[in-house]
Amino acid sequence: MAGGAGIADAAELLDLATEAARRAGALLLERFAGDATGVRTKSTATDLVSDADTAAERTIVETVRAARPRDGWVAEEGTSAESSTGITWVADPLDGTVNYLFRIPVWCVSVAAEDDDGALAGVIHDPNLGETFTATRGGGAFRNGEPIRVSDRADLATALIATGFEYDAGLRAFQAGVVADVIPAVRDIRRGGSAALDLAGVACGRLDGYYESSTQRWDKAAGSLIVAEAGGIVTELTNPSGGTPGVVAAGPGIHAALAALVTR
């Protein structure tokens, strides 16, 4: 497929992304009941990865490459390739690794297909709840095939807001200062531990908003599309480390107020 895929192509990409995410999710769920293997650290002593992450990524890549061998790749555990088709896959094979390793059932698989204009199709699959969130650009957002919409809340003071934190201690201290400003201004804060699931929560109205100042491309590629297609607004948030921008996602009624509150 050359660049500039049409609506039919987006549907095909979504089907492939969903198949890959569900295969990886089944593998992760099977391993979730057993002992973790190959646990090691990445950016800091608290930033963990395991054999489950790499096995799930391999499953995603093999599933997609069997159908589309010339597409590009950006994936959390190292898969990288230039695209010769105009399509690049962005995957987080296990978003919420720390939860996974601590046996907290709040983690998911996130897969998106991007073209030159951004995400064209995206999937967030939650094996624990049996929920699959999907979207294509211009095609709406769905949970298990049923349409979803963001919250219509217009009052930030009654909004339930999610956030996440960096692994670096200095950045966490900065983020804690922002949370101190947010807590008195909203209903309450949630910290689930999976950026993709937080975005899915905004998309279906479980959460009124979500912000995080330090995210990676694979954390939000699928989720940002799903929120936007569910009627939400997604904007960038300055990363205090100077790295990849974070994200603010919410319904139209509170997005501007939330973005102003969390921007320093």
GROMACS .gro file of N, CA, C and O in nm, residues 172-214:
model
  172
  172ARG      N    1   0.955   1.318   3.887
  172ARG     CA    2   0.840   1.283   3.971
  172ARG      C    3   0.812   1.393   4.073
  172ARG      O    4   0.697   1.423   4.103
  173ALA      N    5   0.918   1.453   4.126
  173ALA     CA    6   0.900   1.563   4.222
  173ALA      C    7   0.830   1.681   4.155
  173ALA      O    8   0.740   1.744   4.214
  174PHE      N    9   0.869   1.712   4.032
  174PHE     CA   10   0.802   1.818   3.957
  174PHE      C   11   0.655   1.784   3.936
  174PHE      O   12   0.566   1.867   3.957
  175GLN      N   13   0.629   1.659   3.895
  175GLN     CA   14   0.491   1.617   3.869
  175GLN      C   15   0.407   1.618   3.997
  175GLN      O   16   0.288   1.648   3.993
  176ALA      N   17   0.471   1.587   4.110
  176ALA     CA   18   0.399   1.593   4.238
  176ALA      C   19   0.353   1.734   4.269
  176ALA      O   20   0.245   1.756   4.325
  177GLY      N   21   0.435   1.832   4.232
  177GLY     CA   22   0.396   1.971   4.252
  177GLY      C   23   0.275   2.009   4.169
  177GLY      O   24   0.187   2.083   4.215
  178VAL      N   25   0.269   1.956   4.047
  178VAL     CA   26   0.152   1.983   3.962
  178VAL      C   27   0.028   1.918   4.023
  178VAL      O   28  -0.079   1.979   4.028
  179VAL      N   29   0.040   1.794   4.070
  179VAL     CA   30  -0.073   1.725   4.131
  179VAL      C   31  -0.126   1.804   4.251
  179VAL      O   32  -0.247   1.811   4.274
  180ALA      N   33  -0.036   1.864   4.327
  180ALA     CA   34  -0.078   1.944   4.442
  180ALA      C   35  -0.168   2.059   4.399
  180ALA      O   36  -0.258   2.100   4.474
  181ASP      N   37  -0.144   2.113   4.280
  181ASP     CA   38  -0.230   2.218   4.227
  181ASP      C   39  -0.363   2.162   4.175
  181ASP      O   40  -0.467   2.228   4.183
  182VAL      N   41  -0.357   2.040   4.121
  182VAL     CA   42  -0.476   1.982   4.057
  182VAL      C   43  -0.578   1.934   4.160
  182VAL      O   44  -0.698   1.956   4.144
  183ILE      N   45  -0.531   1.866   4.265
  183ILE     CA   46  -0.623   1.800   4.358
  183ILE      C   47  -0.732   1.892   4.413
  183ILE      O   48  -0.851   1.855   4.414
  184PRO      N   49  -0.701   2.013   4.459
  184PRO     CA   50  -0.809   2.097   4.513
  184PRO      C   51  -0.902   2.154   4.406
  184PRO      O   52  -1.008   2.207   4.439
  185ALA      N   53  -0.863   2.139   4.279
  185ALA     CA   54  -0.942   2.199   4.171
  185ALA      C   55  -1.036   2.101   4.102
  185ALA      O   56  -1.117   2.143   4.017
  186VAL      N   57  -1.027   1.971   4.137
  186VAL     CA   58  -1.107   1.869   4.069
  186VAL      C   59  -1.177   1.780   4.171
  186VAL      O   60  -1.154   1.792   4.292
  187ARG      N   61  -1.262   1.689   4.122
  187ARG     CA   62  -1.329   1.596   4.212
  187ARG      C   63  -1.228   1.505   4.281
  187ARG      O   64  -1.230   1.488   4.402
  188ASP      N   65  -1.139   1.444   4.201
  188ASP     CA   66  -1.037   1.355   4.256
  188ASP      C   67  -0.941   1.316   4.145
  188ASP      O   68  -0.965   1.342   4.026
  189ILE      N   69  -0.832   1.253   4.188
  189ILE     CA   70  -0.727   1.208   4.096
  189ILE      C   71  -0.720   1.056   4.100
  189ILE      O   72  -0.733   0.993   4.205
  190ARG      N   73  -0.695   0.996   3.984
  190ARG     CA   74  -0.666   0.853   3.973
  190ARG      C   75  -0.532   0.834   3.905
  190ARG      O   76  -0.497   0.907   3.813
  191ARG      N   77  -0.458   0.733   3.954
  191ARG     CA   78  -0.330   0.699   3.892
  191ARG      C   79  -0.332   0.548   3.867
  191ARG      O   80  -0.301   0.467   3.954
  192GLY      N   81  -0.372   0.509   3.746
  192GLY     CA   82  -0.389   0.368   3.715
  192GLY      C   83  -0.261   0.295   3.680
  192GLY      O   84  -0.246   0.177   3.709
  193GLY      N   85  -0.167   0.364   3.616
  193GLY     CA   86  -0.041   0.302   3.580
  193GLY      C   87  -0.031   0.258   3.435
  193GLY      O   88   0.067   0.194   3.397
  194SER      N   89  -0.131   0.292   3.352
  194SER     CA   90  -0.126   0.261   3.210
  194SER      C   91  -0.181   0.381   3.134
  194SER      O   92  -0.300   0.410   3.140
  195ALA      N   93  -0.095   0.450   3.061
  195ALA     CA   94  -0.138   0.568   2.987
  195ALA      C   95  -0.244   0.532   2.884
  195ALA      O   96  -0.342   0.605   2.866
  196ALA      N   97  -0.225   0.419   2.816
  196ALA     CA   98  -0.321   0.379   2.712
  196ALA      C   99  -0.459   0.353   2.773
  196ALA      O  100  -0.561   0.395   2.716
  197LEU      N  101  -0.465   0.287   2.888
  197LEU     CA  102  -0.594   0.261   2.951
  197LEU      C  103  -0.657   0.390   3.004
  197LEU      O  104  -0.780   0.404   3.003
  198ASP      N  105  -0.574   0.484   3.049
  198ASP     CA  106  -0.628   0.613   3.091
  198ASP      C  107  -0.693   0.684   2.972
  198ASP      O  108  -0.802   0.743   2.984
  199LEU      N  109  -0.629   0.679   2.856
  199LEU     CA  110  -0.686   0.741   2.737
  199LEU      C  111  -0.815   0.670   2.695
  199LEU      O  112  -0.914   0.734   2.658
  200ALA      N  113  -0.815   0.537   2.705
  200ALA     CA  114  -0.937   0.463   2.675
  200ALA      C  115  -1.049   0.501   2.772
  200ALA      O  116  -1.166   0.511   2.733
  201GLY      N  117  -1.011   0.523   2.899
  201GLY     CA  118  -1.109   0.564   2.999
  201GLY      C  119  -1.171   0.699   2.967
  201GLY      O  120  -1.290   0.720   2.988
  202VAL      N  121  -1.090   0.791   2.917
  202VAL     CA  122  -1.143   0.921   2.875
  202VAL      C  123  -1.237   0.902   2.756
  202VAL      O  124  -1.345   0.961   2.749
  203ALA      N  125  -1.196   0.819   2.662
  203ALA     CA  126  -1.275   0.800   2.540
  203ALA      C  127  -1.415   0.747   2.568
  203ALA      O  128  -1.511   0.784   2.500
  204CYS      N  129  -1.428   0.661   2.670
  204CYS     CA  130  -1.559   0.602   2.697
  204CYS      C  131  -1.632   0.671   2.812
  204CYS      O  132  -1.739   0.625   2.853
  205GLY      N  133  -1.575   0.779   2.867
  205GLY     CA  134  -1.643   0.856   2.970
  205GLY      C  135  -1.624   0.807   3.111
  205GLY      O  136  -1.685   0.861   3.204
  206ARG      N  137  -1.542   0.706   3.133
  206ARG     CA  138  -1.513   0.663   3.270
  206ARG      C  139  -1.432   0.768   3.344
  206ARG      O  140  -1.441   0.781   3.466
  207LEU      N  141  -1.348   0.835   3.271
  207LEU     CA  142  -1.269   0.946   3.323
  207LEU      C  143  -1.309   1.072   3.248
  207LEU      O  144  -1.338   1.066   3.129
  208ASP      N  145  -1.308   1.184   3.318
  208ASP     CA  146  -1.339   1.310   3.252
  208ASP      C  147  -1.218   1.368   3.181
  208ASP      O  148  -1.233   1.443   3.085
  209GLY      N  149  -1.099   1.334   3.230
  209GLY     CA  150  -0.979   1.387   3.167
  209GLY      C  151  -0.856   1.311   3.213
  209GLY      O  152  -0.859   1.238   3.312
  210TYR      N  153  -0.749   1.330   3.139
  210TYR     CA  154  -0.621   1.266   3.169
  210TYR      C  155  -0.510   1.359   3.123
  210TYR      O  156  -0.519   1.420   3.016
  211TYR      N  157  -0.406   1.369   3.206
  211TYR     CA  158  -0.288   1.443   3.164
  211TYR      C  159  -0.164   1.371   3.214
  211TYR      O  160  -0.166   1.303   3.316
  212GLU      N  161  -0.058   1.383   3.140
  212GLU     CA  162   0.072   1.330   3.183
  212GLU      C  163   0.179   1.404   3.106
  212GLU      O  164   0.172   1.416   2.983
  213SER      N  165   0.279   1.455   3.178
  213SER     CA  166   0.377   1.542   3.113
  213SER      C  167   0.492   1.467   3.049
  213SER      O  168   0.572   1.528   2.978
  214SER      N  169   0.500   1.336   3.069
  214SER     CA  170   0.611   1.260   3.011
  214SER      C  171   0.556   1.129   2.954
  214SER      O  172   0.530   1.035   3.027
   0.00000   0.00000   0.00000
